[in-house]
Structure formats: C-alpha cells, structure tokens
C-alpha cells in the first residue's frame, strides 16, 4: 500500500491493508500445506477477519482460542473446532462450551497439571459428558545457566507426563485426545532485536540447536503417549515464526498461525518473516507543531506486552524521517515526533491535518484499542454502500477476553 497516496483520516484509527493480508494468507497456505492449519485468535481478535482468513484457507481445521469465555463466543458464532491454548479455571464458560460438544462441535481444553484435570472432570460429571484434553508439553531447552524457552507447562519429561496420565486414569470424565508441543523459542523469538546485535549469532545458534532437540523430543513424546493407550487425534505445534520447520515435522498434524497474517513490527526483526507484508496498524493525525522540527500527533500509546524494550514499541511506517522523543515516547493521548533535517530541507515536513501511519509491535493487541479495522485496497479505502468497509474487532462487539 502506498501510504503517500492515502487520504489522512481526521481521527485516530486502525487500518487493514487487504492486499497485504491476501498476500500473507497465500504465503501461509504455501508454507503450511503439508499439515492442517489452526488460526490463533489472540493474534487476530476480530470475528470478521477470522472468517475472511478461514474462507481463503483450504486446509483450515479450526481455531486456537486463548480463554474459555472466548471459546464460548467462537462456538456461538459457528466455529465448531476449538482448541483452548491455556488452562482455565472458568467453570461457567467450560460448562457452557460443553453444550456445543453435545451438538457435534469439537472443544478441547489444555492441561499440564492435575488441578486442571480435576476441574474439567468435575464439570464433565455435572454435564454427564466426557471432556477432551490436550496435554501441553514444554518444548523449551534448559541448558546450564540458561533456560531457552518459555516457562509455561510443567510437563517437560516423560516422567512428568507419566505421573499426570496415571493420575488422570481415575478421572471418569477426562479423555486425553491431543498433544501440543509449542516451540515458542523458535516460533516467537526474533534474531535481530533492536540494540542487541551482539547477541544475534547466539540467538541463531540456540534456535538451530533447539530445532534439533524439538524434533527428537516431540516425536518421541507423541510415540510414547500413543503407546500408553492414548491415541492422539491431533498433535499441534509451531507458530508464525516456525512455519517451515514445524510443517516439515512428521509427528505434527496441525500448526497454529496468527501473527503472520498482520505481520506486526516485532516480526520485522525475524529472519523467517521477511517475505510477509505489513497488513495492519494504526494512524495518528498530526494536530500540533510545537517547534520547527517537532510535530505532535493525537493518540499513540499502544505499547505491546512482554519484557519492556524497544522491540515492544510501535514503529512509524510512513512518512520516513520521524523519530520518537526519548523522554516522551508514544504518549497516552498524544505523541510528539522529531523530524529529520533532511526531510525539512526537501520540503516534506508533515503539516497539521496530515497523518503518521504506524504499526503495533504485536498482532492482536492492536485490536484491543480499536472498535474496527478500516479496510484499504489498491491505495484507497474500501467503500461499500457509500461507507468505509470495516472489520469489527472483539472490542467493537463490546467484548474483552483474558
């Protein structure tokens, strides 16, 4: 999308480049065609966009939700294959979701401790229904003095899994049918973190080493669980940053992808995402010019989650030559930018009424700040029946999930 050709919106809004989204969908489909594909809803957070991606994904199998309440919402809206990615204590939502199992939907819950299974089993008893469970296997790579990965699941070794499934044997309404082995340290860690170029070789070395151990451990775990009498109907792995690797692994039946569709700013720093195009972001109108070389925009405080760092800050996508003021950054209700002297000399100083187009560091979190994503195609807003076409977000439907 040529942002120089776009009209400047009069208020802060979120944009969705449909041409870039189509490009990214095709690229995801090419990279993951060897397995089934599950969309990570946390990276999208829009029912309209989820349906659009589903429509253009021939090997779509279902959704990976991020909360029990969201799972119910997705089931209510016609999606019938949901894997909830995180353990839940939300009894009411689990009970509500089980009603859709009775109607033929697939709803699978994540677990890595006996407490998770006890809760699900109690609800299953109350509903007189078996509850399907996915074991979340920790695919991190512990090393001497370094833990390379994420600290989520308690299931690291076969002995951990053995203990849990033995405990699960006495639970009458639990059925273990799935396994997730998510290699977060491969799929979600960028090699070229801003200001940290000295550790790039180490990150690459660790990621390559981790690929080898994930290949061994995950395949071995799948084989072992099947031998214990728990035939796995799905083995989920991967993420946007590991599509080539995960889709090539013979034990994996499906991959989860989310962030690749929007290609947020953080993925600019990742080698495996260079073919993807930025498809979503936000735009800030220029409302002030306090100094000769400074403009100030309305809005802008959309900082991403995770460890605090430059890589979690939004980036200016257009126009070039703008930089944040180090003492202010992206503000709560306004954001000042310094303008390069070269830009001013060229006569390209942004003026009041123009716009600064930005990208969020992460994908779905953008949608938590906006009720809708304004759609653009061919360097202009999409117009339907005289109005701009939009994709409504969860927030726009009055919803907020955690």
mmCIF file of C-alpha atoms in Angstrom:
data_model
loop_
_atom_site.group_PDB
_atom_site.id
_atom_site.type_symbol
_atom_site.label_atom_id
_atom_site.label_comp_id
_atom_site.label_asym_id
_atom_site.label_seq_id
_atom_site.Cartn_x
_atom_site.Cartn_y
_atom_site.Cartn_z
ATOM 1 C CA UNK A 1 0.000 0.000 0.000
ATOM 2 C CA UNK A 2 1.393 3.403 -0.994
ATOM 3 C CA UNK A 3 0.707 5.435 2.127
ATOM 4 C CA UNK A 4 1.690 8.653 0.344
ATOM 5 C CA UNK A 5 -1.450 8.287 -1.799
ATOM 6 C CA UNK A 6 -3.860 7.719 1.076
ATOM 7 C CA UNK A 7 -6.160 10.413 2.437
ATOM 8 C CA UNK A 8 -5.325 11.413 6.015
ATOM 9 C CA UNK A 9 -8.064 10.247 8.411
ATOM 10 C CA UNK A 10 -9.354 13.025 10.719
ATOM 11 C CA UNK A 11 -9.120 10.852 13.840
ATOM 12 C CA UNK A 12 -7.028 8.050 15.297
ATOM 13 C CA UNK A 13 -8.000 4.765 13.642
ATOM 14 C CA UNK A 14 -6.710 1.287 12.820
ATOM 15 C CA UNK A 15 -6.003 0.221 9.253
ATOM 16 C CA UNK A 16 -6.077 -3.137 7.485
ATOM 17 C CA UNK A 17 -4.338 -3.480 4.119
ATOM 18 C CA UNK A 18 -6.414 -6.132 2.337
ATOM 19 C CA UNK A 19 -3.872 -6.571 -0.467
ATOM 20 C CA UNK A 20 -1.139 -7.301 2.085
ATOM 21 C CA UNK A 21 -3.472 -9.574 4.054
ATOM 22 C CA UNK A 22 -4.238 -11.563 0.897
ATOM 23 C CA UNK A 23 -0.507 -11.857 0.193
ATOM 24 C CA UNK A 24 0.157 -13.129 3.710
ATOM 25 C CA UNK A 25 -2.715 -15.625 3.593
ATOM 26 C CA UNK A 26 -1.348 -17.127 0.362
ATOM 27 C CA UNK A 27 2.149 -17.314 1.823
ATOM 28 C CA UNK A 28 0.918 -19.014 4.995
ATOM 29 C CA UNK A 29 -1.030 -21.508 2.882
ATOM 30 C CA UNK A 30 2.058 -22.333 0.832
ATOM 31 C CA UNK A 31 4.287 -22.798 3.864
ATOM 32 C CA UNK A 32 1.835 -24.939 5.859
ATOM 33 C CA UNK A 33 0.132 -27.014 3.160
ATOM 34 C CA UNK A 34 1.645 -30.271 4.461
ATOM 35 C CA UNK A 35 -0.445 -30.072 7.661
ATOM 36 C CA UNK A 36 -3.793 -28.755 8.858
ATOM 37 C CA UNK A 37 -3.919 -25.113 9.902
ATOM 38 C CA UNK A 38 -5.394 -23.661 13.081
ATOM 39 C CA UNK A 39 -5.709 -19.870 13.445
ATOM 40 C CA UNK A 40 -4.521 -18.269 16.690
ATOM 41 C CA UNK A 41 -7.386 -15.974 17.652
ATOM 42 C CA UNK A 42 -5.313 -13.937 20.107
ATOM 43 C CA UNK A 43 -3.339 -12.607 17.128
ATOM 44 C CA UNK A 44 -6.488 -11.578 15.213
ATOM 45 C CA UNK A 45 -9.248 -10.652 17.726
ATOM 46 C CA UNK A 46 -11.830 -9.948 15.053
ATOM 47 C CA UNK A 47 -14.617 -12.294 14.017
ATOM 48 C CA UNK A 48 -14.757 -10.652 10.589
ATOM 49 C CA UNK A 49 -11.050 -11.190 9.946
ATOM 50 C CA UNK A 50 -11.167 -14.767 11.259
ATOM 51 C CA UNK A 51 -13.944 -15.593 8.812
ATOM 52 C CA UNK A 52 -12.089 -13.891 5.975
ATOM 53 C CA UNK A 53 -8.928 -15.945 6.611
ATOM 54 C CA UNK A 54 -10.952 -19.152 7.000
ATOM 55 C CA UNK A 55 -12.649 -18.537 3.648
ATOM 56 C CA UNK A 56 -9.265 -18.319 1.909
ATOM 57 C CA UNK A 57 -7.573 -21.222 3.697
ATOM 58 C CA UNK A 58 -8.349 -24.629 2.145
ATOM 59 C CA UNK A 59 -6.583 -26.636 4.889
ATOM 60 C CA UNK A 60 -8.225 -24.739 7.765
ATOM 61 C CA UNK A 61 -9.074 -27.115 10.628
ATOM 62 C CA UNK A 62 -10.202 -24.795 13.393
ATOM 63 C CA UNK A 63 -9.248 -22.087 15.876
ATOM 64 C CA UNK A 64 -6.901 -21.855 18.830
ATOM 65 C CA UNK A 65 -8.632 -19.690 21.423
ATOM 66 C CA UNK A 66 -6.997 -18.000 24.394
ATOM 67 C CA UNK A 67 -9.747 -18.118 27.031
ATOM 68 C CA UNK A 68 -12.737 -20.225 27.975
ATOM 69 C CA UNK A 69 -15.152 -17.302 27.599
ATOM 70 C CA UNK A 70 -13.768 -16.541 24.150
ATOM 71 C CA UNK A 71 -14.178 -20.213 23.231
ATOM 72 C CA UNK A 72 -17.898 -19.960 24.023
ATOM 73 C CA UNK A 73 -18.171 -16.819 21.898
ATOM 74 C CA UNK A 74 -16.498 -18.561 18.954
ATOM 75 C CA UNK A 75 -18.781 -21.593 19.287
ATOM 76 C CA UNK A 76 -21.808 -19.314 19.433
ATOM 77 C CA UNK A 77 -20.693 -17.761 16.151
ATOM 78 C CA UNK A 78 -20.487 -21.023 14.247
ATOM 79 C CA UNK A 79 -16.886 -22.190 14.643
ATOM 80 C CA UNK A 80 -17.024 -25.861 15.599
ATOM 81 C CA UNK A 81 -13.419 -26.905 16.216
ATOM 82 C CA UNK A 82 -11.726 -25.056 19.074
ATOM 83 C CA UNK A 83 -8.527 -25.808 20.958
ATOM 84 C CA UNK A 84 -8.203 -23.559 24.022
ATOM 85 C CA UNK A 85 -4.488 -22.841 24.309
ATOM 86 C CA UNK A 86 -4.297 -22.130 28.023
ATOM 87 C CA UNK A 87 -5.583 -23.918 31.137
ATOM 88 C CA UNK A 88 -8.681 -22.308 32.622
ATOM 89 C CA UNK A 89 -10.430 -22.011 35.984
ATOM 90 C CA UNK A 90 -13.566 -20.504 34.418
ATOM 91 C CA UNK A 91 -16.106 -23.178 35.326
ATOM 92 C CA UNK A 92 -19.127 -21.384 33.905
ATOM 93 C CA UNK A 93 -17.602 -20.957 30.457
ATOM 94 C CA UNK A 94 -16.367 -24.558 30.319
ATOM 95 C CA UNK A 95 -19.858 -25.781 31.208
ATOM 96 C CA UNK A 96 -21.399 -23.554 28.546
ATOM 97 C CA UNK A 97 -18.928 -24.740 25.922
ATOM 98 C CA UNK A 98 -19.688 -28.402 26.651
ATOM 99 C CA UNK A 99 -23.234 -27.836 25.414
ATOM 100 C CA UNK A 100 -21.779 -27.383 21.934
ATOM 101 C CA UNK A 101 -19.916 -30.695 22.201
ATOM 102 C CA UNK A 102 -23.321 -32.317 22.563
ATOM 103 C CA UNK A 103 -24.259 -30.694 19.242
ATOM 104 C CA UNK A 104 -21.235 -32.158 17.469
ATOM 105 C CA UNK A 105 -18.600 -29.459 17.966
ATOM 106 C CA UNK A 106 -15.032 -30.252 18.947
ATOM 107 C CA UNK A 107 -13.878 -28.374 22.061
ATOM 108 C CA UNK A 108 -10.540 -29.383 23.553
ATOM 109 C CA UNK A 109 -9.066 -27.991 26.770
ATOM 110 C CA UNK A 110 -5.382 -27.527 27.639
ATOM 111 C CA UNK A 111 -3.856 -29.092 30.754
ATOM 112 C CA UNK A 112 -0.462 -29.722 32.292
ATOM 113 C CA UNK A 113 -1.341 -30.309 35.966
ATOM 114 C CA UNK A 114 -3.769 -32.495 37.876
ATOM 115 C CA UNK A 115 -5.586 -29.400 39.183
ATOM 116 C CA UNK A 116 -6.627 -28.594 35.625
ATOM 117 C CA UNK A 117 -7.937 -32.107 35.105
ATOM 118 C CA UNK A 118 -9.845 -32.203 38.406
ATOM 119 C CA UNK A 119 -11.736 -29.039 37.481
ATOM 120 C CA UNK A 120 -12.594 -30.289 33.992
ATOM 121 C CA UNK A 121 -13.608 -33.688 35.352
ATOM 122 C CA UNK A 122 -15.982 -32.135 37.887
ATOM 123 C CA UNK A 123 -17.693 -30.120 35.167
ATOM 124 C CA UNK A 124 -17.865 -33.187 32.934
ATOM 125 C CA UNK A 125 -19.586 -35.109 35.710
ATOM 126 C CA UNK A 126 -22.108 -32.337 36.201
ATOM 127 C CA UNK A 127 -22.808 -32.253 32.464
ATOM 128 C CA UNK A 128 -22.662 -36.056 32.170
ATOM 129 C CA UNK A 129 -20.179 -35.675 29.349
ATOM 130 C CA UNK A 130 -16.573 -36.612 28.658
ATOM 131 C CA UNK A 131 -14.185 -33.664 28.399
ATOM 132 C CA UNK A 132 -11.442 -33.769 25.754
ATOM 133 C CA UNK A 133 -7.994 -32.721 26.957
ATOM 134 C CA UNK A 134 -4.802 -31.670 25.200
ATOM 135 C CA UNK A 135 -1.525 -32.214 27.065
ATOM 136 C CA UNK A 136 0.730 -29.151 26.832
ATOM 137 C CA UNK A 137 4.296 -30.451 26.586
ATOM 138 C CA UNK A 138 7.057 -27.984 27.428
ATOM 139 C CA UNK A 139 9.342 -27.751 24.385
ATOM 140 C CA UNK A 140 11.824 -25.339 25.978
ATOM 141 C CA UNK A 141 15.530 -26.184 26.031
ATOM 142 C CA UNK A 142 17.041 -25.973 29.529
ATOM 143 C CA UNK A 143 20.814 -25.516 29.448
ATOM 144 C CA UNK A 144 23.408 -25.000 32.177
ATOM 145 C CA UNK A 145 22.848 -21.417 33.433
ATOM 146 C CA UNK A 146 20.342 -20.737 30.626
ATOM 147 C CA UNK A 147 16.696 -21.641 30.123
ATOM 148 C CA UNK A 148 15.987 -21.193 26.409
ATOM 149 C CA UNK A 149 12.227 -21.056 26.041
ATOM 150 C CA UNK A 150 9.103 -20.095 27.959
ATOM 151 C CA UNK A 151 8.064 -21.131 31.455
ATOM 152 C CA UNK A 152 4.529 -22.380 30.947
ATOM 153 C CA UNK A 153 3.888 -26.088 31.137
ATOM 154 C CA UNK A 154 5.013 -28.359 33.974
ATOM 155 C CA UNK A 155 5.287 -31.287 31.541
ATOM 156 C CA UNK A 156 8.924 -31.368 30.496
ATOM 157 C CA UNK A 157 9.925 -35.046 30.742
ATOM 158 C CA UNK A 158 8.152 -38.328 30.038
ATOM 159 C CA UNK A 159 8.140 -38.966 33.776
ATOM 160 C CA UNK A 160 6.105 -35.776 34.239
ATOM 161 C CA UNK A 161 3.581 -36.927 31.661
ATOM 162 C CA UNK A 162 3.515 -40.446 33.096
ATOM 163 C CA UNK A 163 2.599 -39.112 36.535
ATOM 164 C CA UNK A 164 -0.173 -36.931 35.123
ATOM 165 C CA UNK A 165 -1.810 -39.593 32.947
ATOM 166 C CA UNK A 166 -1.679 -42.074 35.823
ATOM 167 C CA UNK A 167 -3.500 -39.535 37.968
ATOM 168 C CA UNK A 168 -5.942 -38.917 35.125
ATOM 169 C CA UNK A 169 -6.758 -42.622 34.966
ATOM 170 C CA UNK A 170 -9.074 -42.289 37.959
ATOM 171 C CA UNK A 171 -10.973 -39.354 36.449
ATOM 172 C CA UNK A 172 -14.100 -40.763 34.836
ATOM 173 C CA UNK A 173 -14.938 -37.833 32.555
ATOM 174 C CA UNK A 174 -11.489 -36.966 31.158
ATOM 175 C CA UNK A 175 -10.341 -38.158 27.731
ATOM 176 C CA UNK A 176 -6.810 -37.334 26.586
ATOM 177 C CA UNK A 177 -7.019 -36.938 22.815
ATOM 178 C CA UNK A 178 -4.416 -34.344 21.855
ATOM 179 C CA UNK A 179 -0.921 -33.029 22.486
ATOM 180 C CA UNK A 180 0.593 -29.606 21.938
ATOM 181 C CA UNK A 181 4.337 -29.164 21.653
ATOM 182 C CA UNK A 182 4.791 -25.449 21.002
ATOM 183 C CA UNK A 183 8.369 -24.435 20.243
ATOM 184 C CA UNK A 184 7.975 -20.810 21.375
ATOM 185 C CA UNK A 185 11.715 -20.153 21.436
ATOM 186 C CA UNK A 186 11.807 -20.895 17.697
ATOM 187 C CA UNK A 187 8.453 -19.518 16.571
ATOM 188 C CA UNK A 188 8.342 -16.338 18.613
ATOM 189 C CA UNK A 189 11.888 -15.113 19.199
ATOM 190 C CA UNK A 190 13.408 -12.599 16.790
ATOM 191 C CA UNK A 191 17.077 -12.876 15.850
ATOM 192 C CA UNK A 192 17.703 -9.175 15.193
ATOM 193 C CA UNK A 193 16.439 -7.397 18.291
ATOM 194 C CA UNK A 194 16.982 -3.615 18.126
ATOM 195 C CA UNK A 195 20.031 -2.510 20.085
ATOM 196 C CA UNK A 196 21.095 -6.120 20.702
ATOM 197 C CA UNK A 197 23.003 -7.027 17.539
ATOM 198 C CA UNK A 198 25.820 -8.587 19.559
ATOM 199 C CA UNK A 199 23.589 -11.458 20.669
ATOM 200 C CA UNK A 200 22.187 -12.205 17.186
ATOM 201 C CA UNK A 201 24.707 -15.014 16.479
ATOM 202 C CA UNK A 202 23.938 -16.601 19.848
ATOM 203 C CA UNK A 203 20.169 -16.490 19.218
ATOM 204 C CA UNK A 204 20.617 -18.111 15.805
ATOM 205 C CA UNK A 205 22.848 -20.816 17.264
ATOM 206 C CA UNK A 206 20.381 -21.527 20.072
ATOM 207 C CA UNK A 207 17.402 -21.646 17.709
ATOM 208 C CA UNK A 208 19.132 -24.120 15.399
ATOM 209 C CA UNK A 209 20.136 -26.284 18.341
ATOM 210 C CA UNK A 210 16.601 -26.094 19.694
ATOM 211 C CA UNK A 211 15.164 -27.279 16.386
ATOM 212 C CA UNK A 212 17.193 -30.459 16.676
ATOM 213 C CA UNK A 213 16.080 -31.181 20.236
ATOM 214 C CA UNK A 214 12.420 -30.322 19.480
ATOM 215 C CA UNK A 215 12.456 -32.745 16.534
ATOM 216 C CA UNK A 216 13.656 -35.526 18.798
ATOM 217 C CA UNK A 217 11.652 -34.768 21.925
ATOM 218 C CA UNK A 218 8.277 -34.039 20.384
ATOM 219 C CA UNK A 219 8.282 -37.072 18.083
ATOM 220 C CA UNK A 220 9.438 -39.290 20.934
ATOM 221 C CA UNK A 221 6.736 -37.936 23.243
ATOM 222 C CA UNK A 222 3.995 -38.500 20.660
ATOM 223 C CA UNK A 223 5.124 -42.084 20.105
ATOM 224 C CA UNK A 224 5.326 -42.732 23.850
ATOM 225 C CA UNK A 225 1.857 -41.305 24.638
ATOM 226 C CA UNK A 226 0.289 -43.350 21.862
ATOM 227 C CA UNK A 227 1.954 -46.488 23.269
ATOM 228 C CA UNK A 228 0.443 -45.767 26.691
ATOM 229 C CA UNK A 229 -3.005 -46.284 25.206
ATOM 230 C CA UNK A 230 -3.886 -42.672 24.472
ATOM 231 C CA UNK A 231 -4.229 -42.403 20.685
ATOM 232 C CA UNK A 232 -3.708 -38.749 19.781
ATOM 233 C CA UNK A 233 -6.076 -37.414 17.172
ATOM 234 C CA UNK A 234 -4.102 -34.196 16.857
ATOM 235 C CA UNK A 235 -0.560 -33.026 17.545
ATOM 236 C CA UNK A 236 -0.296 -29.252 17.480
ATOM 237 C CA UNK A 237 2.906 -27.298 17.137
ATOM 238 C CA UNK A 238 4.528 -24.180 15.863
ATOM 239 C CA UNK A 239 3.653 -20.594 15.267
ATOM 240 C CA UNK A 240 4.126 -17.878 12.690
ATOM 241 C CA UNK A 241 7.894 -17.783 13.067
ATOM 242 C CA UNK A 242 8.409 -21.531 12.622
ATOM 243 C CA UNK A 243 6.107 -22.440 9.735
ATOM 244 C CA UNK A 244 8.762 -24.042 7.515
ATOM 245 C CA UNK A 245 10.254 -26.059 10.362
ATOM 246 C CA UNK A 246 7.068 -27.176 12.102
ATOM 247 C CA UNK A 247 5.207 -28.132 8.929
ATOM 248 C CA UNK A 248 8.072 -30.441 7.954
ATOM 249 C CA UNK A 249 7.949 -32.459 11.179
ATOM 250 C CA UNK A 250 6.273 -35.851 10.614
ATOM 251 C CA UNK A 251 4.699 -36.088 14.082
ATOM 252 C CA UNK A 252 2.834 -32.762 13.698
ATOM 253 C CA UNK A 253 -0.717 -32.980 12.338
ATOM 254 C CA UNK A 254 -1.527 -29.274 12.576
ATOM 255 C CA UNK A 255 0.160 -25.910 13.026
ATOM 256 C CA UNK A 256 -1.159 -22.761 14.655
ATOM 257 C CA UNK A 257 -0.579 -19.436 12.872
ATOM 258 C CA UNK A 258 -1.769 -15.964 13.815
ATOM 259 C CA UNK A 259 0.678 -13.061 13.774
ATOM 260 C CA UNK A 260 1.858 -13.776 10.227
ATOM 261 C CA UNK A 261 -1.438 -12.500 8.833
ATOM 262 C CA UNK A 262 -0.909 -8.960 10.161
ATOM 263 C CA UNK A 263 2.941 -9.062 10.250
ATOM 264 C CA UNK A 264 3.355 -6.715 13.211
ATOM 265 C CA UNK A 265 6.533 -4.712 13.767
ATOM 266 C CA UNK A 266 8.236 -7.276 16.030
ATOM 267 C CA UNK A 267 8.352 -9.707 13.132
ATOM 268 C CA UNK A 268 10.481 -7.271 11.136
ATOM 269 C CA UNK A 269 13.336 -8.495 13.342
ATOM 270 C CA UNK A 270 12.782 -12.167 12.499
ATOM 271 C CA UNK A 271 14.538 -13.922 9.587
ATOM 272 C CA UNK A 272 11.652 -16.258 8.787
ATOM 273 C CA UNK A 273 9.134 -13.425 8.298
ATOM 274 C CA UNK A 274 10.875 -11.341 5.653
ATOM 275 C CA UNK A 275 8.569 -12.439 2.811
ATOM 276 C CA UNK A 276 5.477 -11.201 4.641
ATOM 277 C CA UNK A 277 3.980 -7.735 4.255
ATOM 278 C CA UNK A 278 2.733 -5.372 6.970
ATOM 279 C CA UNK A 279 -1.054 -5.659 6.850
ATOM 280 C CA UNK A 280 -2.334 -3.829 9.924
ATOM 281 C CA UNK A 281 -1.541 -0.827 12.057
ATOM 282 C CA UNK A 282 -2.873 2.474 13.296
ATOM 283 C CA UNK A 283 -2.813 6.036 12.006
ATOM 284 C CA UNK A 284 -2.361 9.225 14.020
ATOM 285 C CA UNK A 285 -3.441 12.659 12.740
ATOM 286 C CA UNK A 286 -0.910 15.475 13.061
ATOM 287 C CA UNK A 287 -2.561 18.064 15.282
ATOM 288 C CA UNK A 288 0.283 20.293 16.530
ATOM 289 C CA UNK A 289 3.721 21.688 15.705
ATOM 290 C CA UNK A 290 5.291 22.918 18.943
ATOM 291 C CA UNK A 291 8.718 23.530 17.375
ATOM 292 C CA UNK A 292 10.288 23.856 13.946
ATOM 293 C CA UNK A 293 11.499 20.238 13.901
ATOM 294 C CA UNK A 294 8.746 18.642 16.002
ATOM 295 C CA UNK A 295 5.215 17.580 15.154
ATOM 296 C CA UNK A 296 2.710 16.186 17.636
ATOM 297 C CA UNK A 297 0.029 13.637 16.827
ATOM 298 C CA UNK A 298 -3.184 12.763 18.572
ATOM 299 C CA UNK A 299 -3.083 9.395 20.399
ATOM 300 C CA UNK A 300 -0.451 6.697 20.122
ATOM 301 C CA UNK A 301 0.138 4.935 23.433
ATOM 302 C CA UNK A 302 -0.152 1.376 22.141
ATOM 303 C CA UNK A 303 2.809 -0.419 23.713
ATOM 304 C CA UNK A 304 2.997 -4.203 23.379
ATOM 305 C CA UNK A 305 3.123 -6.746 26.184
ATOM 306 C CA UNK A 306 6.195 -8.686 27.209
ATOM 307 C CA UNK A 307 9.560 -7.714 28.674
ATOM 308 C CA UNK A 308 9.977 -3.950 28.357
ATOM 309 C CA UNK A 309 12.201 -2.980 25.448
ATOM 310 C CA UNK A 310 12.486 -1.116 22.157
ATOM 311 C CA UNK A 311 11.111 -4.145 20.321
ATOM 312 C CA UNK A 312 7.745 -3.679 22.096
ATOM 313 C CA UNK A 313 7.300 -0.095 20.903
ATOM 314 C CA UNK A 314 5.251 0.732 17.771
ATOM 315 C CA UNK A 315 7.168 1.824 14.685
ATOM 316 C CA UNK A 316 6.476 4.626 12.230
ATOM 317 C CA UNK A 317 5.651 3.079 8.876
ATOM 318 C CA UNK A 318 5.116 6.340 6.954
ATOM 319 C CA UNK A 319 6.326 9.029 6.421
ATOM 320 C CA UNK A 320 10.072 8.478 6.682
ATOM 321 C CA UNK A 321 12.322 10.670 8.743
ATOM 322 C CA UNK A 322 10.371 10.687 12.008
ATOM 323 C CA UNK A 323 11.768 9.613 15.360
ATOM 324 C CA UNK A 324 10.347 9.426 18.866
ATOM 325 C CA UNK A 325 11.469 11.851 21.538
ATOM 326 C CA UNK A 326 13.346 9.691 24.075
ATOM 327 C CA UNK A 327 11.842 11.486 27.077
ATOM 328 C CA UNK A 328 8.261 11.059 25.840
ATOM 329 C CA UNK A 329 7.911 8.069 23.505
ATOM 330 C CA UNK A 330 4.432 7.085 22.372
ATOM 331 C CA UNK A 331 2.169 9.043 24.682
ATOM 332 C CA UNK A 332 -1.118 8.315 26.381
ATOM 333 C CA UNK A 333 -3.175 10.792 24.327
ATOM 334 C CA UNK A 334 -0.580 12.478 22.129
ATOM 335 C CA UNK A 335 2.781 11.590 20.599
ATOM 336 C CA UNK A 336 5.500 14.026 19.503
ATOM 337 C CA UNK A 337 7.957 13.147 16.738
ATOM 338 C CA UNK A 338 11.230 14.792 15.762
ATOM 339 C CA UNK A 339 11.552 15.400 12.027
ATOM 340 C CA UNK A 340 14.900 14.819 10.305
ATOM 341 C CA UNK A 341 16.543 17.978 8.991
ATOM 342 C CA UNK A 342 16.892 16.354 5.545
ATOM 343 C CA UNK A 343 13.124 15.868 5.362
ATOM 344 C CA UNK A 344 12.546 19.545 6.156
ATOM 345 C CA UNK A 345 15.079 20.676 3.546
ATOM 346 C CA UNK A 346 13.294 18.549 0.939
ATOM 347 C CA UNK A 347 10.061 20.372 1.721
ATOM 348 C CA UNK A 348 8.398 17.245 3.144
ATOM 349 C CA UNK A 349 7.710 18.488 6.660
ATOM 350 C CA UNK A 350 4.428 16.868 7.811
ATOM 351 C CA UNK A 351 1.844 19.528 8.471
ATOM 352 C CA UNK A 352 -1.243 19.776 10.627
ATOM 353 C CA UNK A 353 -4.008 17.714 9.041
ATOM 354 C CA UNK A 354 -1.648 15.102 7.617
ATOM 355 C CA UNK A 355 -1.126 11.684 9.195
ATOM 356 C CA UNK A 356 1.534 9.391 10.622
ATOM 357 C CA UNK A 357 0.947 5.713 9.813
ATOM 358 C CA UNK A 358 2.273 3.286 12.431
ATOM 359 C CA UNK A 359 2.434 -0.412 13.217
ATOM 360 C CA UNK A 360 1.951 -2.124 16.550
ATOM 361 C CA UNK A 361 4.758 -4.365 17.803
ATOM 362 C CA UNK A 362 2.386 -7.306 18.241
ATOM 363 C CA UNK A 363 -0.567 -8.502 16.200
ATOM 364 C CA UNK A 364 -3.845 -8.983 18.034
ATOM 365 C CA UNK A 365 -3.151 -6.457 20.777
ATOM 366 C CA UNK A 366 -3.828 -3.702 18.249
ATOM 367 C CA UNK A 367 -7.479 -4.747 18.200
ATOM 368 C CA UNK A 368 -7.811 -4.138 21.948
ATOM 369 C CA UNK A 369 -7.523 -0.403 21.265
ATOM 370 C CA UNK A 370 -9.986 -0.071 18.375
ATOM 371 C CA UNK A 371 -13.598 -0.996 17.676
ATOM 372 C CA UNK A 372 -12.901 -1.602 13.998
ATOM 373 C CA UNK A 373 -10.184 -2.007 11.406
ATOM 374 C CA UNK A 374 -10.709 0.265 8.390
ATOM 375 C CA UNK A 375 -10.113 -1.715 5.184
ATOM 376 C CA UNK A 376 -7.939 -0.416 2.342
ATOM 377 C CA UNK A 377 -7.288 -1.916 -1.067
ATOM 378 C CA UNK A 378 -5.394 -0.515 -4.041
ATOM 379 C CA UNK A 379 -4.180 2.557 -2.154
ATOM 380 C CA UNK A 380 -7.630 3.744 -1.122
ATOM 381 C CA UNK A 381 -10.260 2.963 1.478
ATOM 382 C CA UNK A 382 -12.734 0.264 0.509
ATOM 383 C CA UNK A 383 -16.189 1.792 0.149
ATOM 384 C CA UNK A 384 -19.345 -0.318 0.481
ATOM 385 C CA UNK A 385 -22.741 1.297 0.020
ATOM 386 C CA UNK A 386 -21.269 4.748 0.475
ATOM 387 C CA UNK A 387 -19.399 3.949 3.699
ATOM 388 C CA UNK A 388 -15.917 2.731 4.515
ATOM 389 C CA UNK A 389 -15.718 -1.051 4.853
ATOM 390 C CA UNK A 390 -14.538 -2.137 8.274
ATOM 391 C CA UNK A 391 -13.725 -5.344 10.112
ATOM 392 C CA UNK A 392 -15.233 -5.216 13.597
ATOM 393 C CA UNK A 393 -12.953 -6.239 16.469
ATOM 394 C CA UNK A 394 -13.878 -8.072 19.667
ATOM 395 C CA UNK A 395 -13.792 -4.676 21.371
ATOM 396 C CA UNK A 396 -16.177 -3.314 18.763
ATOM 397 C CA UNK A 397 -18.636 -6.014 19.756
ATOM 398 C CA UNK A 398 -18.319 -4.932 23.373
ATOM 399 C CA UNK A 399 -16.163 -7.913 24.315
ATOM 400 C CA UNK A 400 -12.910 -8.271 26.223
ATOM 401 C CA UNK A 401 -11.278 -11.632 26.904
ATOM 402 C CA UNK A 402 -8.252 -12.529 29.017
#
